[in-house]
PDB file of C-alpha atoms and ligand atoms in Angstrom:
ATOM      1  CA  UNK A   1      -0.107   0.101  -0.138  1.00 83.00           C
ATOM      2  CA  UNK A   2       2.945   2.281   0.677  1.00 97.00           C
ATOM      3  CA  UNK A   3       5.507   3.243  -1.581  1.00 97.00           C
ATOM      4  CA  UNK A   4       7.605   6.167  -3.124  1.00 98.00           C
ATOM      5  CA  UNK A   5       5.798   9.197  -4.784  1.00 98.00           C
ATOM      6  CA  UNK A   6       5.643   8.681  -8.640  1.00 97.00           C
ATOM      7  CA  UNK A   7       5.622  11.880 -11.062  1.00 98.00           C
ATOM      8  CA  UNK A   8       1.829  11.135 -11.563  1.00 97.00           C
ATOM      9  CA  UNK A   9       1.329  11.411  -8.021  1.00 98.00           C
ATOM     10  CA  UNK A  10       2.570  15.040  -7.350  1.00 98.00           C
ATOM     11  CA  UNK A  11      -0.433  17.152  -7.646  1.00 98.00           C
ATOM     12  CA  UNK A  12      -2.622  14.613  -5.632  1.00 98.00           C
ATOM     13  CA  UNK A  13       0.121  14.853  -2.915  1.00 98.00           C
ATOM     14  CA  UNK A  14       0.149  18.571  -2.920  1.00 98.00           C
ATOM     15  CA  UNK A  15      -3.613  18.611  -3.038  1.00 98.00           C
ATOM     16  CA  UNK A  16      -3.677  16.411   0.102  1.00 98.00           C
ATOM     17  CA  UNK A  17      -1.282  18.441   1.943  1.00 98.00           C
ATOM     18  CA  UNK A  18      -3.333  21.551   1.239  1.00 98.00           C
ATOM     19  CA  UNK A  19      -6.487  19.762   2.152  1.00 97.00           C
ATOM     20  CA  UNK A  20      -4.858  18.881   5.759  1.00 97.00           C
ATOM     21  CA  UNK A  21      -3.522  22.694   5.975  1.00 96.00           C
ATOM     22  CA  UNK A  22       0.081  21.653   6.003  1.00 97.00           C
ATOM     23  CA  UNK A  23       1.445  23.877   3.493  1.00 97.00           C
ATOM     24  CA  UNK A  24       2.691  27.450   4.321  1.00 94.00           C
ATOM     25  CA  UNK A  25       3.333  30.225   1.983  1.00 95.00           C
ATOM     26  CA  UNK A  26       6.958  30.239   2.531  1.00 90.00           C
ATOM     27  CA  UNK A  27       7.512  26.535   1.600  1.00 92.00           C
ATOM     28  CA  UNK A  28       6.788  25.581  -2.135  1.00 97.00           C
ATOM     29  CA  UNK A  29       5.222  22.155  -1.829  1.00 98.00           C
ATOM     30  CA  UNK A  30       6.321  21.065  -5.246  1.00 98.00           C
ATOM     31  CA  UNK A  31      10.050  21.920  -4.421  1.00 97.00           C
ATOM     32  CA  UNK A  32       9.725  20.181  -1.132  1.00 97.00           C
ATOM     33  CA  UNK A  33       8.584  17.165  -3.011  1.00 98.00           C
ATOM     34  CA  UNK A  34      11.342  17.379  -5.645  1.00 98.00           C
ATOM     35  CA  UNK A  35      14.044  17.916  -3.079  1.00 97.00           C
ATOM     36  CA  UNK A  36      13.025  14.916  -1.157  1.00 98.00           C
ATOM     37  CA  UNK A  37      13.069  12.802  -4.236  1.00 98.00           C
ATOM     38  CA  UNK A  38      16.703  14.031  -5.289  1.00 97.00           C
ATOM     39  CA  UNK A  39      18.056  12.576  -1.998  1.00 93.00           C
ATOM     40  CA  UNK A  40      19.505   9.300  -1.457  1.00 94.00           C
ATOM     41  CA  UNK A  41      18.362   8.947   1.937  1.00 96.00           C
ATOM     42  CA  UNK A  42      15.041  10.858   1.739  1.00 98.00           C
ATOM     43  CA  UNK A  43      11.671  10.225   0.148  1.00 98.00           C
ATOM     44  CA  UNK A  44       7.969  10.861  -0.055  1.00 98.00           C
ATOM     45  CA  UNK A  45       5.916   7.768   0.767  1.00 98.00           C
ATOM     46  CA  UNK A  46       2.394   7.689  -0.412  1.00 98.00           C
ATOM     47  CA  UNK A  47      -0.360   5.315   0.709  1.00 98.00           C
ATOM     48  CA  UNK A  48      -3.046   4.264  -1.750  1.00 97.00           C
ATOM     49  CA  UNK A  49      -6.558   3.180  -1.450  1.00 96.00           C
ATOM     50  CA  UNK A  50      -6.584  -0.604  -1.721  1.00 94.00           C
ATOM     51  CA  UNK A  51     -10.200  -0.849  -2.784  1.00 94.00           C
ATOM     52  CA  UNK A  52     -13.079   1.446  -3.641  1.00 95.00           C
ATOM     53  CA  UNK A  53     -14.908   3.056  -0.825  1.00 90.00           C
ATOM     54  CA  UNK A  54     -18.450   4.540  -1.318  1.00 89.00           C
ATOM     55  CA  UNK A  55     -19.330   7.867  -0.110  1.00 82.00           C
ATOM     56  CA  UNK A  56     -20.923   6.227   2.957  1.00 62.00           C
ATOM     57  CA  UNK A  57     -17.784   4.535   4.092  1.00 67.00           C
ATOM     58  CA  UNK A  58     -15.566   7.630   3.698  1.00 61.00           C
ATOM     59  CA  UNK A  59     -17.535  10.305   5.463  1.00 62.00           C
ATOM     60  CA  UNK A  60     -18.958  13.337   3.797  1.00 67.00           C
ATOM     61  CA  UNK A  61     -16.179  13.913   1.373  1.00 76.00           C
ATOM     62  CA  UNK A  62     -17.212  11.781  -1.490  1.00 87.00           C
ATOM     63  CA  UNK A  63     -16.168   8.289  -2.686  1.00 93.00           C
ATOM     64  CA  UNK A  64     -12.759   6.904  -2.558  1.00 94.00           C
ATOM     65  CA  UNK A  65     -11.237   5.378  -5.812  1.00 95.00           C
ATOM     66  CA  UNK A  66      -8.931   1.986  -5.572  1.00 96.00           C
ATOM     67  CA  UNK A  67      -5.307   3.286  -6.152  1.00 96.00           C
ATOM     68  CA  UNK A  68      -5.938   7.047  -5.106  1.00 97.00           C
ATOM     69  CA  UNK A  69      -3.443   8.523  -2.962  1.00 98.00           C
ATOM     70  CA  UNK A  70      -4.774   8.897   0.581  1.00 98.00           C
ATOM     71  CA  UNK A  71      -1.947   9.293   2.909  1.00 98.00           C
ATOM     72  CA  UNK A  72       1.515  10.498   2.656  1.00 98.00           C
ATOM     73  CA  UNK A  73       4.929  11.027   4.715  1.00 98.00           C
ATOM     74  CA  UNK A  74       8.137  12.717   3.902  1.00 98.00           C
ATOM     75  CA  UNK A  75      11.014  10.740   5.731  1.00 98.00           C
ATOM     76  CA  UNK A  76      14.697  11.573   5.560  1.00 98.00           C
ATOM     77  CA  UNK A  77      17.915  10.591   7.519  1.00 98.00           C
ATOM     78  CA  UNK A  78      20.079  13.331   8.412  1.00 95.00           C
ATOM     79  CA  UNK A  79      23.047  11.076   8.941  1.00 92.00           C
ATOM     80  CA  UNK A  80      22.100  10.137  12.652  1.00 91.00           C
ATOM     81  CA  UNK A  81      18.493  10.336  12.980  1.00 97.00           C
ATOM     82  CA  UNK A  82      15.375   9.897  10.656  1.00 98.00           C
ATOM     83  CA  UNK A  83      12.833  12.854  10.540  1.00 98.00           C
ATOM     84  CA  UNK A  84       9.221  12.622   9.277  1.00 98.00           C
ATOM     85  CA  UNK A  85       7.395  15.520   7.698  1.00 98.00           C
ATOM     86  CA  UNK A  86       4.254  16.000   5.960  1.00 98.00           C
ATOM     87  CA  UNK A  87       2.197  13.153   7.728  1.00 98.00           C
ATOM     88  CA  UNK A  88      -1.090  13.393   6.103  1.00 98.00           C
ATOM     89  CA  UNK A  89      -4.254  11.139   5.812  1.00 98.00           C
ATOM     90  CA  UNK A  90      -6.978  12.245   3.457  1.00 97.00           C
ATOM     91  CA  UNK A  91      -9.826  13.499   5.541  1.00 95.00           C
ATOM     92  CA  UNK A  92     -12.261  11.109   4.183  1.00 94.00           C
ATOM     93  CA  UNK A  93     -10.187   8.339   5.734  1.00 95.00           C
ATOM     94  CA  UNK A  94      -8.787   9.767   8.834  1.00 95.00           C
ATOM     95  CA  UNK A  95      -9.731   8.080  12.140  1.00 95.00           C
ATOM     96  CA  UNK A  96      -9.725   4.482  10.639  1.00 93.00           C
ATOM     97  CA  UNK A  97      -5.945   3.522  11.278  1.00 97.00           C
ATOM     98  CA  UNK A  98      -4.521   4.774   8.200  1.00 97.00           C
ATOM     99  CA  UNK A  99      -2.345   7.475   9.980  1.00 98.00           C
ATOM    100  CA  UNK A 100      -0.902   4.754  12.311  1.00 98.00           C
ATOM    101  CA  UNK A 101      -0.097   2.608   9.310  1.00 98.00           C
ATOM    102  CA  UNK A 102       1.624   5.597   7.397  1.00 98.00           C
ATOM    103  CA  UNK A 103       3.907   6.366  10.537  1.00 98.00           C
ATOM    104  CA  UNK A 104       4.793   2.772  11.100  1.00 98.00           C
ATOM    105  CA  UNK A 105       5.721   2.469   7.108  1.00 98.00           C
ATOM    106  CA  UNK A 106       7.755   5.677   7.229  1.00 98.00           C
ATOM    107  CA  UNK A 107       9.566   4.266  10.480  1.00 98.00           C
ATOM    108  CA  UNK A 108      10.415   0.839   8.621  1.00 98.00           C
ATOM    109  CA  UNK A 109      11.728   3.090   5.559  1.00 98.00           C
ATOM    110  CA  UNK A 110      14.018   5.278   7.996  1.00 98.00           C
ATOM    111  CA  UNK A 111      15.055   2.043   9.832  1.00 97.00           C
ATOM    112  CA  UNK A 112      16.046   0.334   6.623  1.00 97.00           C
ATOM    113  CA  UNK A 113      18.157   3.576   5.828  1.00 96.00           C
ATOM    114  CA  UNK A 114      20.096   2.933   9.001  1.00 96.00           C
ATOM    115  CA  UNK A 115      18.264   5.320  11.346  1.00 97.00           C
ATOM    116  CA  UNK A 116      18.080   4.429  14.867  1.00 96.00           C
ATOM    117  CA  UNK A 117      15.542   7.148  16.206  1.00 97.00           C
ATOM    118  CA  UNK A 118      12.950   9.084  14.672  1.00 98.00           C
ATOM    119  CA  UNK A 119      12.000  12.688  15.305  1.00 98.00           C
ATOM    120  CA  UNK A 120       9.388  14.990  13.833  1.00 98.00           C
ATOM    121  CA  UNK A 121       8.277  18.698  14.732  1.00 97.00           C
ATOM    122  CA  UNK A 122       4.695  19.561  15.638  1.00 96.00           C
ATOM    123  CA  UNK A 123       3.746  23.029  14.920  1.00 94.00           C
ATOM    124  CA  UNK A 124       2.514  24.805  18.065  1.00 92.00           C
ATOM    125  CA  UNK A 125      -0.799  25.838  16.220  1.00 92.00           C
ATOM    126  CA  UNK A 126      -1.308  22.199  15.541  1.00 93.00           C
ATOM    127  CA  UNK A 127      -1.404  20.906  19.201  1.00 88.00           C
ATOM    128  CA  UNK A 128      -4.251  18.649  18.733  1.00 91.00           C
ATOM    129  CA  UNK A 129      -2.347  16.188  16.610  1.00 97.00           C
ATOM    130  CA  UNK A 130       0.174  15.579  19.801  1.00 96.00           C
ATOM    131  CA  UNK A 131      -2.201  12.952  21.000  1.00 96.00           C
ATOM    132  CA  UNK A 132      -2.161  11.166  17.807  1.00 98.00           C
ATOM    133  CA  UNK A 133       1.543  10.877  18.158  1.00 98.00           C
ATOM    134  CA  UNK A 134       1.602   9.868  21.825  1.00 97.00           C
ATOM    135  CA  UNK A 135      -0.547   6.876  20.854  1.00 98.00           C
ATOM    136  CA  UNK A 136       2.223   5.782  18.590  1.00 98.00           C
ATOM    137  CA  UNK A 137       4.863   6.104  21.444  1.00 98.00           C
ATOM    138  CA  UNK A 138       6.131   9.341  20.609  1.00 98.00           C
ATOM    139  CA  UNK A 139       7.273  11.712  23.462  1.00 97.00           C
ATOM    140  CA  UNK A 140       8.324  15.401  23.793  1.00 96.00           C
ATOM    141  CA  UNK A 141      12.359  15.476  23.648  1.00 96.00           C
ATOM    142  CA  UNK A 142      12.327  18.339  25.644  1.00 96.00           C
ATOM    143  CA  UNK A 143      14.074  20.325  23.008  1.00 95.00           C
ATOM    144  CA  UNK A 144      13.434  23.897  21.396  1.00 95.00           C
ATOM    145  CA  UNK A 145      13.975  23.936  17.733  1.00 95.00           C
ATOM    146  CA  UNK A 146      15.999  27.082  16.528  1.00 97.00           C
ATOM    147  CA  UNK A 147      16.512  27.851  12.912  1.00 95.00           C
ATOM    148  CA  UNK A 148      17.451  30.323  10.218  1.00 95.00           C
ATOM    149  CA  UNK A 149      17.362  30.553   6.764  1.00 90.00           C
ATOM    150  CA  UNK A 150      20.530  29.815   4.492  1.00 91.00           C
ATOM    151  CA  UNK A 151      21.706  31.518   1.377  1.00 86.00           C
ATOM    152  CA  UNK A 152      19.882  34.332  -0.238  1.00 67.00           C
ATOM    153  CA  UNK A 153      16.472  34.673   0.983  1.00 61.00           C
ATOM    154  CA  UNK A 154      13.598  33.754  -1.377  1.00 59.00           C
ATOM    155  CA  UNK A 155       9.954  33.211  -1.164  1.00 52.00           C
ATOM    156  CA  UNK A 156      10.495  29.747   0.283  1.00 54.00           C
ATOM    157  CA  UNK A 157      12.877  30.760   3.037  1.00 54.00           C
ATOM    158  CA  UNK A 158      11.972  34.332   3.994  1.00 50.00           C
ATOM    159  CA  UNK A 159      12.176  34.499   7.588  1.00 46.00           C
ATOM    160  CA  UNK A 160      12.041  30.792   8.324  1.00 54.00           C
TER     161      UNK A 160
HETATM  162  C1  COA B 201      -2.767  13.270  12.276  1.00 68.70           C
HETATM  163  C2  COA B 201      -3.431  12.422  11.260  1.00 68.70           C
HETATM  164  C3  COA B 201      -2.173  11.818  10.178  1.00 68.70           C
HETATM  165  C4  COA B 201      -3.734  10.983  11.907  1.00 68.70           C
HETATM  166  O1  COA B 201      -4.542  10.255  10.969  1.00 68.70           O
HETATM  167  P1  COA B 201      -5.515   9.328  11.350  1.00 68.70           P
HETATM  168  O2  COA B 201      -5.750   8.161  10.135  1.00 68.70           O
HETATM  169  O3  COA B 201      -6.747  10.156  11.833  1.00 68.70           O
HETATM  170  O4  COA B 201      -5.162   8.439  12.813  1.00 68.70           O
HETATM  171  P2  COA B 201      -5.410   6.846  13.171  1.00 68.70           P
HETATM  172  O5  COA B 201      -6.899   6.696  12.858  1.00 68.70           O
HETATM  173  O6  COA B 201      -4.349   5.782  12.476  1.00 68.70           O
HETATM  174  O7  COA B 201      -5.116   6.897  14.756  1.00 68.70           O
HETATM  175  C5  COA B 201      -4.131   6.266  15.323  1.00 68.70           C
HETATM  176  C6  COA B 201      -4.218   6.152  16.680  1.00 68.70           C
HETATM  177  O8  COA B 201      -4.293   7.611  17.142  1.00 68.70           O
HETATM  178  C7  COA B 201      -5.348   7.937  18.109  1.00 68.70           C
HETATM  179  N1  COA B 201      -5.592   9.489  17.577  1.00 68.70           N
HETATM  180  C8  COA B 201      -5.674   9.961  16.310  1.00 68.70           C
HETATM  181  N2  COA B 201      -5.737  11.224  16.050  1.00 68.70           N
HETATM  182  C9  COA B 201      -5.664  11.541  17.566  1.00 68.70           C
HETATM  183  C10 COA B 201      -5.759  12.963  18.265  1.00 68.70           C
HETATM  184  N3  COA B 201      -5.933  14.074  17.707  1.00 68.70           N
HETATM  185  N4  COA B 201      -5.467  12.878  19.708  1.00 68.70           N
HETATM  186  C11 COA B 201      -5.517  11.727  20.319  1.00 68.70           C
HETATM  187  N5  COA B 201      -5.514  10.458  19.684  1.00 68.70           N
HETATM  188  C12 COA B 201      -5.550  10.363  18.475  1.00 68.70           C
HETATM  189  C13 COA B 201      -6.570   7.146  17.238  1.00 68.70           C
HETATM  190  O9  COA B 201      -7.497   7.155  18.132  1.00 68.70           O
HETATM  191  C14 COA B 201      -5.619   5.873  17.043  1.00 68.70           C
HETATM  192  O10 COA B 201      -5.635   5.123  18.284  1.00 68.70           O
HETATM  193  P3  COA B 201      -5.630   3.627  18.405  1.00 68.70           P
HETATM  194  O11 COA B 201      -4.737   3.138  17.376  1.00 68.70           O
HETATM  195  O12 COA B 201      -4.977   3.227  19.773  1.00 68.70           O
HETATM  196  O13 COA B 201      -6.970   3.272  18.316  1.00 68.70           O
HETATM  197  C15 COA B 201      -4.595  12.787  10.554  1.00 68.70           C
HETATM  198  O14 COA B 201      -5.355  13.261  11.408  1.00 68.70           O
HETATM  199  C16 COA B 201      -4.096  13.962   9.531  1.00 68.70           C
HETATM  200  O15 COA B 201      -3.778  13.971   8.402  1.00 68.70           O
HETATM  201  N6  COA B 201      -4.490  15.442  10.230  1.00 68.70           N
HETATM  202  C17 COA B 201      -3.871  16.622   9.410  1.00 68.70           C
HETATM  203  C18 COA B 201      -2.428  16.539   9.065  1.00 68.70           C
HETATM  204  C19 COA B 201      -1.781  16.766  10.423  1.00 68.70           C
HETATM  205  O16 COA B 201      -1.728  17.617  11.389  1.00 68.70           O
HETATM  206  N7  COA B 201      -0.454  15.908  10.370  1.00 68.70           N
HETATM  207  C20 COA B 201       0.378  15.838  11.281  1.00 68.70           C
HETATM  208  C21 COA B 201       1.475  16.844  11.242  1.00 68.70           C
HETATM  209  S1  COA B 201       2.648  17.057  12.338  1.00 68.70           S
END
């Protein structure tokens, strides 16, 4: 069900991130996908619906077709730890175990790359999602994330 993003998936992936409110004006999501695909130790994994789901089974958002991209996780190893970004489940399927399956698949991918631990960042404006990660065994690492842009500022990096 989970595998690396293909060229034909990119529009669906970006649409899913937008539907899940994961995009930000300073990050070009197309560039994020492209950059992750360039690296030997980074990827965007997509999860596909394994069968057609009628509207009644998928909530209010309409039917889901078999093969449709319904989940994503960007994963990358920084040489020490593995990191997850863009963990997203199609709103029509949220609450049915797909998020757990997505994180498990991404963790397996990171472990296969040699990562011994996994980290992710949760925006302070998305505090509600912390309960999800806690159910999956994630815990506050008691760290503050600091950052600054590198190189010439552009629309992607301005102030971030
Ligand atoms: C967060 C998200 C990926 C979870 O996916 P999901 O398919 O709804 O989650 P699952 O159904 O697999 O839930 C897994 C477990 O977490 C629990 N859970 C899910 N969301 C939760 C929440 N907000 N608070 C507490 N527990 C939660 C479920 O009850 C389930 O528990 P169980 O396996 O012990 O029964 C999904 O809601 C999503 O895409 N949200 C929008 C994007 C987002 O915020 N991504 C995270 C960016 S850091």
